[in-house]
PDB file of C-alpha atoms and ligand atoms in Angstrom:
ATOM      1  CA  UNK A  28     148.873  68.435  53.335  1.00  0.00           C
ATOM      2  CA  UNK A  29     147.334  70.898  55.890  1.00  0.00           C
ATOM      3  CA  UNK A  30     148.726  69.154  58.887  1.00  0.00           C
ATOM      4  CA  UNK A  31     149.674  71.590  61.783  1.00  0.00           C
ATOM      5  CA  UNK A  32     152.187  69.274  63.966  1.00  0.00           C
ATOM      6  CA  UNK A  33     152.931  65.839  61.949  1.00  0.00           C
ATOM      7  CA  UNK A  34     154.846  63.315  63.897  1.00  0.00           C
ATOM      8  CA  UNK A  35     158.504  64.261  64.111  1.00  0.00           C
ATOM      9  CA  UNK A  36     161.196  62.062  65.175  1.00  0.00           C
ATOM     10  CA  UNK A  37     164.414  63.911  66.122  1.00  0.00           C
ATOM     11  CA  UNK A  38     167.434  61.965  66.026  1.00  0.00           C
ATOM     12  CA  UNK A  39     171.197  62.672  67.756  1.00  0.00           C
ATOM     13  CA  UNK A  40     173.796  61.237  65.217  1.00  0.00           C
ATOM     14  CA  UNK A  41     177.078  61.276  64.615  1.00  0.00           C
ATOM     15  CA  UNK A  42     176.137  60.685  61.343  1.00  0.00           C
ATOM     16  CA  UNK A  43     173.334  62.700  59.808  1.00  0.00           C
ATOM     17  CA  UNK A  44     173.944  62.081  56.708  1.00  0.00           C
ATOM     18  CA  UNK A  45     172.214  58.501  57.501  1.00  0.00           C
ATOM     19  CA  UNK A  46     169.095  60.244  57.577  1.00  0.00           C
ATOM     20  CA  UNK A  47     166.380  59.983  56.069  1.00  0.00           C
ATOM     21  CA  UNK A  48     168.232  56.966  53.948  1.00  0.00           C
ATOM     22  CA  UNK A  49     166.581  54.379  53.441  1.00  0.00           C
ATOM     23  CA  UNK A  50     163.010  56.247  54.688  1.00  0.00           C
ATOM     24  CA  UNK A  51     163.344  58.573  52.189  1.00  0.00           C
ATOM     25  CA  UNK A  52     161.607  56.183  49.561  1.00  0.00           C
ATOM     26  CA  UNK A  53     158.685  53.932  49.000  1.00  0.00           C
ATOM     27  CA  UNK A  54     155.928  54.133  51.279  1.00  0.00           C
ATOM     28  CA  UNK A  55     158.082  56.345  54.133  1.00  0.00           C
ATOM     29  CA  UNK A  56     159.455  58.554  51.949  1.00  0.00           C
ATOM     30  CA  UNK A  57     156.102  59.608  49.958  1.00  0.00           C
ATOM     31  CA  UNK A  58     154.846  60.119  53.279  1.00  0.00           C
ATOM     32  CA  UNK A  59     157.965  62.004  54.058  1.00  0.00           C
ATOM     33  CA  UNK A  60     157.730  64.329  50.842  1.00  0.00           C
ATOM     34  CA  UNK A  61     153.379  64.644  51.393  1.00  0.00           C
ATOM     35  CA  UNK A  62     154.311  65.987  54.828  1.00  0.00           C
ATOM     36  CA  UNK A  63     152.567  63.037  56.844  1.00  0.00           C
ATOM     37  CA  UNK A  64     155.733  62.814  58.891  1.00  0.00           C
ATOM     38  CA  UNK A  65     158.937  64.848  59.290  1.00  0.00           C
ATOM     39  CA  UNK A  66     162.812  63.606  60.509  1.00  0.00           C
ATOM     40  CA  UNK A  67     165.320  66.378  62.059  1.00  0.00           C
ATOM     41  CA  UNK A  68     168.479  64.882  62.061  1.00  0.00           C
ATOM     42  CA  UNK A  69     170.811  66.742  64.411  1.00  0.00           C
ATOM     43  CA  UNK A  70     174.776  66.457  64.420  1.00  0.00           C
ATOM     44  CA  UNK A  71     175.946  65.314  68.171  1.00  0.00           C
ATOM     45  CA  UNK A  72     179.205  67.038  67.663  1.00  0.00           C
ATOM     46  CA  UNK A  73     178.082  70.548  66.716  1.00  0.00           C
ATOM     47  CA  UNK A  74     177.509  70.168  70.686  1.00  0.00           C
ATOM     48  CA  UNK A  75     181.499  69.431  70.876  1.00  0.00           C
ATOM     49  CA  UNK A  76     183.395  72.502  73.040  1.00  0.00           C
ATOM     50  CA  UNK A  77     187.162  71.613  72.213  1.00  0.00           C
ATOM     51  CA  UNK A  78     189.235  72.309  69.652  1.00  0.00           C
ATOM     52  CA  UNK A  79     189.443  69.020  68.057  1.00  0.00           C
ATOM     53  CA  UNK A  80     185.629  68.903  68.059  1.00  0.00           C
ATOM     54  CA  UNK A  81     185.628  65.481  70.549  1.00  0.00           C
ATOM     55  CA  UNK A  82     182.825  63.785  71.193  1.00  0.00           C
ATOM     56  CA  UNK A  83     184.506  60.594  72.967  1.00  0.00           C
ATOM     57  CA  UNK A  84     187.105  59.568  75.351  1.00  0.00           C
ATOM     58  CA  UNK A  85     188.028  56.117  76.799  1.00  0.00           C
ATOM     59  CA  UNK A  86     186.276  54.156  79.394  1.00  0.00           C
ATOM     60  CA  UNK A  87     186.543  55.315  83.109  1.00  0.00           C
ATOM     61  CA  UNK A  88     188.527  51.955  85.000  1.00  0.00           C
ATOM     62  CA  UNK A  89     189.923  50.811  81.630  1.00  0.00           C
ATOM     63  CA  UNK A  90     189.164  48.356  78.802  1.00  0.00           C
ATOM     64  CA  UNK A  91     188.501  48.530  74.983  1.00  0.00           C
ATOM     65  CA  UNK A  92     187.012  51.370  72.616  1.00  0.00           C
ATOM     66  CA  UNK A  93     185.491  54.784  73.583  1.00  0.00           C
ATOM     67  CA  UNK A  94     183.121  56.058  75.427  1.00  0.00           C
ATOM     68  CA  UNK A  95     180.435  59.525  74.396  1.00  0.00           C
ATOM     69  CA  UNK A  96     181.287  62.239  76.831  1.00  0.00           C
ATOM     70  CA  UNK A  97     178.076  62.919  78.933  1.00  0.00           C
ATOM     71  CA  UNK A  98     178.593  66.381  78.716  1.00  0.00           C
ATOM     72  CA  UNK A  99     178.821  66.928  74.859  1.00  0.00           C
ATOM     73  CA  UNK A 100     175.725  64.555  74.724  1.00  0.00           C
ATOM     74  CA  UNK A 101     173.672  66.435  77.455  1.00  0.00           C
ATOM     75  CA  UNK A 102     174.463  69.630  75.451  1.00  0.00           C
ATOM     76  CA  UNK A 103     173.319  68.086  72.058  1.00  0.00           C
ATOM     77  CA  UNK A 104     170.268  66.592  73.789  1.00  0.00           C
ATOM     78  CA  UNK A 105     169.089  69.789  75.377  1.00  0.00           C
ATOM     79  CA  UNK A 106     169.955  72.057  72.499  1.00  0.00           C
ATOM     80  CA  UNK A 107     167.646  69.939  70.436  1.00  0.00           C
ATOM     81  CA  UNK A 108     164.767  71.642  72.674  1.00  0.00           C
ATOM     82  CA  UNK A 109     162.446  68.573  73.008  1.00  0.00           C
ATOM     83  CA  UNK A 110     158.987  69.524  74.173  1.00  0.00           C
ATOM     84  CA  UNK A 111     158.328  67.429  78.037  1.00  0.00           C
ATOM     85  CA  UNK A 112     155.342  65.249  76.337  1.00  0.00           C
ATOM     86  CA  UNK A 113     157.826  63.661  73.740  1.00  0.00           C
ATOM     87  CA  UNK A 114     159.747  60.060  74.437  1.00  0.00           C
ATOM     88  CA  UNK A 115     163.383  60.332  75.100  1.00  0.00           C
ATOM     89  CA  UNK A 116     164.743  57.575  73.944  1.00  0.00           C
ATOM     90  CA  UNK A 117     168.475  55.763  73.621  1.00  0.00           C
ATOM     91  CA  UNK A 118     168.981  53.094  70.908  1.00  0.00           C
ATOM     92  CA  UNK A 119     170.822  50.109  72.901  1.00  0.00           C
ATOM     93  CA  UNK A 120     170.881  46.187  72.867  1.00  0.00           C
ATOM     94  CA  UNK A 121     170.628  46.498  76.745  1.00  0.00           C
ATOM     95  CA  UNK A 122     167.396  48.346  76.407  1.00  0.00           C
ATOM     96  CA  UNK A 123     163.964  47.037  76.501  1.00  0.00           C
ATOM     97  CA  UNK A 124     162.893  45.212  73.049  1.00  0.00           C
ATOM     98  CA  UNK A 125     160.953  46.686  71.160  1.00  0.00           C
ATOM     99  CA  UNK A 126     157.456  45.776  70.194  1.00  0.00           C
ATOM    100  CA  UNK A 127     154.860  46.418  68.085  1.00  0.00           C
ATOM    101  CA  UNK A 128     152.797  47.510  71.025  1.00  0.00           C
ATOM    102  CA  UNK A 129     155.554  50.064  71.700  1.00  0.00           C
ATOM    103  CA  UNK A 130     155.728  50.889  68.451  1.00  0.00           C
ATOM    104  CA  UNK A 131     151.756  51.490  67.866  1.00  0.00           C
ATOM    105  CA  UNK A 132     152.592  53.626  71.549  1.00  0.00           C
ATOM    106  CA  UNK A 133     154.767  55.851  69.961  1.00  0.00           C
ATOM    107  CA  UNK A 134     153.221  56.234  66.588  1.00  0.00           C
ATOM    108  CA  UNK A 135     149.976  57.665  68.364  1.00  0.00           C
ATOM    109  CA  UNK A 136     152.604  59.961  70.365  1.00  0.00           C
ATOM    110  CA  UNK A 137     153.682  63.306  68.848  1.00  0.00           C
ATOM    111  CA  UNK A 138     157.181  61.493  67.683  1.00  0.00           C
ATOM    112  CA  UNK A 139     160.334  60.923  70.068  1.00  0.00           C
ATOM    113  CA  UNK A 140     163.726  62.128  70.406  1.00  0.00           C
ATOM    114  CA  UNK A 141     166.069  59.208  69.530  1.00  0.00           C
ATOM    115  CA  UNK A 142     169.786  59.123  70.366  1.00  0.00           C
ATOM    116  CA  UNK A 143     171.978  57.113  68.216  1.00  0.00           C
ATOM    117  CA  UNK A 144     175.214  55.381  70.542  1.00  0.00           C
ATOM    118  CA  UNK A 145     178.281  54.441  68.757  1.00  0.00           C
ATOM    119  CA  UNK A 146     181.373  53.445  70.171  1.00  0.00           C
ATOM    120  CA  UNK A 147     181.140  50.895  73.016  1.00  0.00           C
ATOM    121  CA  UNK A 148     178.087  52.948  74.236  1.00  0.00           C
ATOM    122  CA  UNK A 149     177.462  56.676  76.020  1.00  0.00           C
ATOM    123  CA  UNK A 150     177.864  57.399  79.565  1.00  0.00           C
ATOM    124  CA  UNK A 151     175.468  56.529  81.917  1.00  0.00           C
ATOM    125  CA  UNK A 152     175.285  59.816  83.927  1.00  0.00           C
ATOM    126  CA  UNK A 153     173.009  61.502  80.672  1.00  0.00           C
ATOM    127  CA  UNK A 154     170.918  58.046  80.479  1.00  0.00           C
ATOM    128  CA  UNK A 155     170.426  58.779  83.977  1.00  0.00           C
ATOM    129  CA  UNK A 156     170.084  62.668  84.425  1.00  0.00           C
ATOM    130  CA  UNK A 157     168.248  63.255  80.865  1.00  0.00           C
ATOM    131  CA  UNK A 158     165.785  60.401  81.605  1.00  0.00           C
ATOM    132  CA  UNK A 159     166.454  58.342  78.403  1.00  0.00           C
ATOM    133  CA  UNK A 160     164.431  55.494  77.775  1.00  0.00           C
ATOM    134  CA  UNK A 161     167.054  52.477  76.278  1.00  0.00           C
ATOM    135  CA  UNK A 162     165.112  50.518  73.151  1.00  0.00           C
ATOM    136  CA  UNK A 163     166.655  47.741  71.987  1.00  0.00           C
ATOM    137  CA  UNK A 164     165.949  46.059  68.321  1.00  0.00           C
ATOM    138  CA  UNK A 165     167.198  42.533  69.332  1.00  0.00           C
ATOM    139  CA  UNK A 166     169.856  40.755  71.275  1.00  0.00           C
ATOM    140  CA  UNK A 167     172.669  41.228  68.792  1.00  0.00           C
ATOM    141  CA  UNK A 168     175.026  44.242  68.415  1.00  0.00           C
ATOM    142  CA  UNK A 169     174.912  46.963  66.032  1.00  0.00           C
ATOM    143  CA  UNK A 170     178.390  49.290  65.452  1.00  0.00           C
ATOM    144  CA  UNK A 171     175.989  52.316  66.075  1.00  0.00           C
ATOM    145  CA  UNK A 172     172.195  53.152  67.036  1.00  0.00           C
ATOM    146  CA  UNK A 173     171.359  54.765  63.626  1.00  0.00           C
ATOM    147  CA  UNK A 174     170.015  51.457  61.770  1.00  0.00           C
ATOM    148  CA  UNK A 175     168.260  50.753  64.423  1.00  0.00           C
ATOM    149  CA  UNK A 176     166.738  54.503  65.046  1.00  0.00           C
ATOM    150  CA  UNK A 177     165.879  53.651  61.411  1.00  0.00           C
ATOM    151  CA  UNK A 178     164.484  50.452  62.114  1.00  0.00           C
ATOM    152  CA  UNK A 179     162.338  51.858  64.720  1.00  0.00           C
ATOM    153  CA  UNK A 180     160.627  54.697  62.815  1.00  0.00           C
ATOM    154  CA  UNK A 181     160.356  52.503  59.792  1.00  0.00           C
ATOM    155  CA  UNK A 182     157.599  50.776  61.889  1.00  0.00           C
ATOM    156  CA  UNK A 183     156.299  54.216  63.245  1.00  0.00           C
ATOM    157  CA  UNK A 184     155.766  55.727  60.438  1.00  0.00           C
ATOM    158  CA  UNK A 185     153.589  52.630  58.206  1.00  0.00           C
ATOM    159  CA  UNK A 186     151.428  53.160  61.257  1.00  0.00           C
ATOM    160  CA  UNK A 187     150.403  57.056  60.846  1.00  0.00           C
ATOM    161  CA  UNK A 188     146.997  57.977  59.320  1.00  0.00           C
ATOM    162  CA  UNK A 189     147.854  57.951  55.851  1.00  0.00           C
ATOM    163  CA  UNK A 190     150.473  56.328  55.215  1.00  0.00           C
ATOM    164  CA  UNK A 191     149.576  52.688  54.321  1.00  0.00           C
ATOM    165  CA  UNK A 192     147.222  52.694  51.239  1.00  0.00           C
ATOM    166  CA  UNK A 193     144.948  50.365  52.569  1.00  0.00           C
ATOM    167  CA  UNK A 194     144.200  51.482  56.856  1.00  0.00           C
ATOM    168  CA  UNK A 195     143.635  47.969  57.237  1.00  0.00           C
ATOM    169  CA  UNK A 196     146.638  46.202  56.015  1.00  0.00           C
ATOM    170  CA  UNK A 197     147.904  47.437  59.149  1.00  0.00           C
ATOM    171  CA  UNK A 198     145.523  45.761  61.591  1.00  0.00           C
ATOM    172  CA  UNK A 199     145.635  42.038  60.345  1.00  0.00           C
ATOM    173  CA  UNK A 200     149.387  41.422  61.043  1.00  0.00           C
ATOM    174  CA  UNK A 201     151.999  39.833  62.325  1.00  0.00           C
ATOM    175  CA  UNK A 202     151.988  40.666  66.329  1.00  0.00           C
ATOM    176  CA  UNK A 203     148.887  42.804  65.915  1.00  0.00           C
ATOM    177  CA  UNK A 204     146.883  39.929  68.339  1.00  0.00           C
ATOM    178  CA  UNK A 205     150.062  38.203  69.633  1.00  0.00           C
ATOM    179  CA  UNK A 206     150.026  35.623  66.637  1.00  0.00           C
ATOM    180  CA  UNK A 207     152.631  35.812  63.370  1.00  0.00           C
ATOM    181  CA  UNK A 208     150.845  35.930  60.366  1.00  0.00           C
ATOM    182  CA  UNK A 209     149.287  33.154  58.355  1.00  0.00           C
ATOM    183  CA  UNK A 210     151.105  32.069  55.092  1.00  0.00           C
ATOM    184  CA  UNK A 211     150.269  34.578  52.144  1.00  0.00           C
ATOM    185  CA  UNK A 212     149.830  33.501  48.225  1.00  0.00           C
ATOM    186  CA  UNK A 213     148.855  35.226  45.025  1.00  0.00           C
ATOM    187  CA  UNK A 214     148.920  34.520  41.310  1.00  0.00           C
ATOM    188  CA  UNK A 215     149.810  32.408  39.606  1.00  0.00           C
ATOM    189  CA  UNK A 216     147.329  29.244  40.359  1.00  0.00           C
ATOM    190  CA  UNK A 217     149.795  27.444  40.594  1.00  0.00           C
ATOM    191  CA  UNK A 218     153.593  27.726  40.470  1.00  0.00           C
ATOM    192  CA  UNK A 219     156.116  24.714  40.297  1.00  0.00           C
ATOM    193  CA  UNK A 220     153.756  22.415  40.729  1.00  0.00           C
ATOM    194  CA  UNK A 221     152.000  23.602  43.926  1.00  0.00           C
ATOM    195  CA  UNK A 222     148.665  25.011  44.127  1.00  0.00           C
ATOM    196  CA  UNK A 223     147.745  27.838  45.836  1.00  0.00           C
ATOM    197  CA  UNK A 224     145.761  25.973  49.278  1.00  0.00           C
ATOM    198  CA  UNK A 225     141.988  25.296  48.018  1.00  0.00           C
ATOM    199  CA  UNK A 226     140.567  26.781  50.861  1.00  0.00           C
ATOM    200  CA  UNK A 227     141.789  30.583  49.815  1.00  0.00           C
ATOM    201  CA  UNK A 228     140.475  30.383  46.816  1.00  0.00           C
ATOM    202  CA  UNK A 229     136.613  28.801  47.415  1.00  0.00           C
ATOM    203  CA  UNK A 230     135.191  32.370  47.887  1.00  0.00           C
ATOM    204  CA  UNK A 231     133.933  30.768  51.628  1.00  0.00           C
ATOM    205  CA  UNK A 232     135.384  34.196  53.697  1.00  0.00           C
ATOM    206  CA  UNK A 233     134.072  31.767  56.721  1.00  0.00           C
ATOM    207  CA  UNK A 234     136.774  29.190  55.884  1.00  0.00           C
ATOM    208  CA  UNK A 235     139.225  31.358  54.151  1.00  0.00           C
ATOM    209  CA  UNK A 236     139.519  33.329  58.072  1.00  0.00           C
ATOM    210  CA  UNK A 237     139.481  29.882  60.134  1.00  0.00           C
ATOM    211  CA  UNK A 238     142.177  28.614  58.072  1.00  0.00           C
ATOM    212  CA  UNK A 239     143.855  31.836  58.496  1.00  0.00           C
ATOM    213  CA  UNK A 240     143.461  31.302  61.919  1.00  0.00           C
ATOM    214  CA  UNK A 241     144.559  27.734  62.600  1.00  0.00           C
ATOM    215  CA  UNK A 242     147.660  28.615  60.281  1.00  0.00           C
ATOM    216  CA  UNK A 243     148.479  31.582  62.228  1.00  0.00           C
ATOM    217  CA  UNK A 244     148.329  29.183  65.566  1.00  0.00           C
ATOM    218  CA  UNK A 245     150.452  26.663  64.098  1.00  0.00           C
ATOM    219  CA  UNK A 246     153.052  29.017  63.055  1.00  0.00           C
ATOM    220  CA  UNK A 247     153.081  30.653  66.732  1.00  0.00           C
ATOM    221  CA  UNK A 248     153.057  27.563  68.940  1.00  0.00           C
ATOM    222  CA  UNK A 249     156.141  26.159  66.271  1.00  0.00           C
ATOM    223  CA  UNK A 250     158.542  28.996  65.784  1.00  0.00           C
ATOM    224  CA  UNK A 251     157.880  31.404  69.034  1.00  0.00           C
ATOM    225  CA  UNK A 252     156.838  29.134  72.029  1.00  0.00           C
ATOM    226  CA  UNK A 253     157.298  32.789  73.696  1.00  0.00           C
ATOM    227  CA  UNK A 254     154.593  34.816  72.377  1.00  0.00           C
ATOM    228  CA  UNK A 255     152.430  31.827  71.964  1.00  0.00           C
ATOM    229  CA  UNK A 256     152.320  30.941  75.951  1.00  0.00           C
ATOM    230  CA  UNK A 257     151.375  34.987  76.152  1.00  0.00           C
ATOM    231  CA  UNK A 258     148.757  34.243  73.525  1.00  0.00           C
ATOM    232  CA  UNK A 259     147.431  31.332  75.446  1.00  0.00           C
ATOM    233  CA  UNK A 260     147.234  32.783  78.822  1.00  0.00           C
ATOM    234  CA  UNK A 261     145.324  35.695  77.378  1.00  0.00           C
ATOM    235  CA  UNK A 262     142.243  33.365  75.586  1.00  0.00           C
ATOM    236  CA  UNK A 263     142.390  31.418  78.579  1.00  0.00           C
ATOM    237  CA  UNK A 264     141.952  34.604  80.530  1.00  0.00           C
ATOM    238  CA  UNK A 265     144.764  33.599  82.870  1.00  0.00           C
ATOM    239  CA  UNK A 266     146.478  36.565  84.583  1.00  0.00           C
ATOM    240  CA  UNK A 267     149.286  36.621  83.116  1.00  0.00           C
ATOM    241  CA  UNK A 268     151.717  39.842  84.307  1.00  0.00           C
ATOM    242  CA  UNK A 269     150.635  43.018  83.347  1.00  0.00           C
ATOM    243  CA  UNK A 270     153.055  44.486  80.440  1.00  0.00           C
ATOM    244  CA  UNK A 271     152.506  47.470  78.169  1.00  0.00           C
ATOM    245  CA  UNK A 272     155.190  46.617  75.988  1.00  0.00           C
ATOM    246  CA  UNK A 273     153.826  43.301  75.085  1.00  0.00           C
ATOM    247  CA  UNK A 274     153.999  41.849  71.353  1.00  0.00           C
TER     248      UNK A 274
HETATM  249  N1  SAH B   3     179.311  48.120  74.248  1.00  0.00           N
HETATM  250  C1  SAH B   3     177.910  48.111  74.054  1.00  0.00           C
HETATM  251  C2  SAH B   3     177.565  48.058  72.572  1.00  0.00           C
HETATM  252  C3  SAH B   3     177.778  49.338  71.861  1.00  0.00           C
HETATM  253  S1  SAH B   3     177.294  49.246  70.182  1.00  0.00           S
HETATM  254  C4  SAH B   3     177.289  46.914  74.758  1.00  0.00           C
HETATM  255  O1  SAH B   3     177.976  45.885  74.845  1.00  0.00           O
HETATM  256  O2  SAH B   3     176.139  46.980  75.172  1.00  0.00           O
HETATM  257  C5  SAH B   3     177.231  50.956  69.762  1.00  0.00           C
HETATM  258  C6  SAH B   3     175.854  51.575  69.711  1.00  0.00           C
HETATM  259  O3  SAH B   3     175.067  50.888  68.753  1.00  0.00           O
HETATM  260  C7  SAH B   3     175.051  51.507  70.983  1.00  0.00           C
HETATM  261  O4  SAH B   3     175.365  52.578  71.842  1.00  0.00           O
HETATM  262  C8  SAH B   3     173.624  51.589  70.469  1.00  0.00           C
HETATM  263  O5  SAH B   3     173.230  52.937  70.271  1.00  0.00           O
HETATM  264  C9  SAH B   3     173.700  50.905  69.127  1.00  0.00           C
HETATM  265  N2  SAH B   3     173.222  49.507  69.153  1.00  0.00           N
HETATM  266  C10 SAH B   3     173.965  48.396  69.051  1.00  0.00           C
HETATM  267  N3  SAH B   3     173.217  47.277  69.108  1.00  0.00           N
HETATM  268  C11 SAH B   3     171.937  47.683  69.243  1.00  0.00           C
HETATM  269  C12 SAH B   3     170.695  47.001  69.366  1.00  0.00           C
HETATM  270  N4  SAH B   3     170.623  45.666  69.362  1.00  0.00           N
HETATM  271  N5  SAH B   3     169.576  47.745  69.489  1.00  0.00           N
HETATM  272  C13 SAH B   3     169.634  49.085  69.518  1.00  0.00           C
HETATM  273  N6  SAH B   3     170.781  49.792  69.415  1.00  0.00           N
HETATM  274  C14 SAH B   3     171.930  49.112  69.269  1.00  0.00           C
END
């Protein structure tokens, strides 16, 4: 491939040896190997400056676990040399959560810097002072931010010219127009009895997309009264609050 600057993501671990894992094959990791996208994965305690190499200490005013020292994170973050027009961004259940709108954002982005927490969490002074943007990938908690850096570029990187064999797989979704997708079926005819729904296979495209449609609607409105109000208030061209980060 005779791409000059593919997307990058850069990601401060603990644990680099958790990258690219699980991107490395399939879909990702051909990309990965064509050059279509590229992971740095850089160590958090090569930025350690004591002898025993510590990257943590326990909580200012008490309580359980440890806490990443600010300054061995700062160091790791700026040694990492991200250029200005890249997202800095913390994994965190207390961050924002993260969308498919976000993630088409920062798959048309040059790729972000993504720190991985562990521990109960870092301190908030380099959240604060290196401007880190806190993602969240749902309201449960993870034992550290690399599955869901992973998570995260996972749904970058099916996004990037290239990558998905068909470009418009990507486009008829779930979340790509606020709706989850309609149910899906292929061979055989029919399988334990049930037939595959009459409509798909008539050859009408006319009624094969309507029932796609009304499926898709039914679906919404019965298992996410959330992003079906937000779906609503759009065709009914409501103004409903202004939000980037919308599904
Ligand atoms: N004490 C923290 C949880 C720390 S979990 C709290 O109660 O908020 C350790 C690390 O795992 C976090 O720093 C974060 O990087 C990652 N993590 C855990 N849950 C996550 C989630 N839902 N989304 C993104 N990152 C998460």
């Amino acid at each position: 491939m005779t791409n000059p600057s593919p997307w990058r993501a850069t990601v401060l671990t603990l644990f680099p040896e958790m990258f690219p894992g699980p991107l490395g094959v399939s879909l990702a990791g051909r990309a990965l190997a064509s050059g279509l996208w590229q992971i740095e994965a850089r160590d958090i305690r090569a930025s350690a400056t004591d002898r025993h190499r510590s990257v943590d200490d326990t909580p200012a005013g008490g309580g359980p676990g440890m806490v990443l020292r600010a300054d061995v994170l700062a160091a790791a973050i700026d040694a990492a040399e991200i250029a200005p027009e890249r997202p800095r961004l913390l994994m965190s259940p207390r961050g924002r959560p993260l969308t498919q709108a976000r993630v088409t954002e920062l798959a048309q982005g040059p790729g972000p810097l993504i720190v991985c927490g562990r521990f109960e969490g870092v301190d908030q002074r380099v959240i604060d002072g290196r401007g880190l943007e806190e993602i969240s990938i749902g309201d449960y908690v993870l034992s550290g931010g690399e599955i869901a850096a992973l998570a995260l570029i996972d749904a970058c990187v099916r996004l990037l010219p290239g990558v998905m064999g068909k470009e418009a797989s990507g486009t008829e979704e779930s979340f790509s127009d606020g709706l989850l997708e309609y149910p899906q079926y292929t061979r055989p005819q029919l399988f334990e009895g049930v037939p595959i729904p009459a409509t798909l296979t008539s050859g009408d495209h006319a009624k094969v997309a309507a029932w796609r449609r009304a499926e898709s609607e039914a679906l919404t409105a019965a298992r996410r009264p959330d992003l079906w109000e937000k779906a609503a208030n759009r065709r009914s061209g409501q103004k409903s609050p202004k939000n980037k980060t919308d599904g």
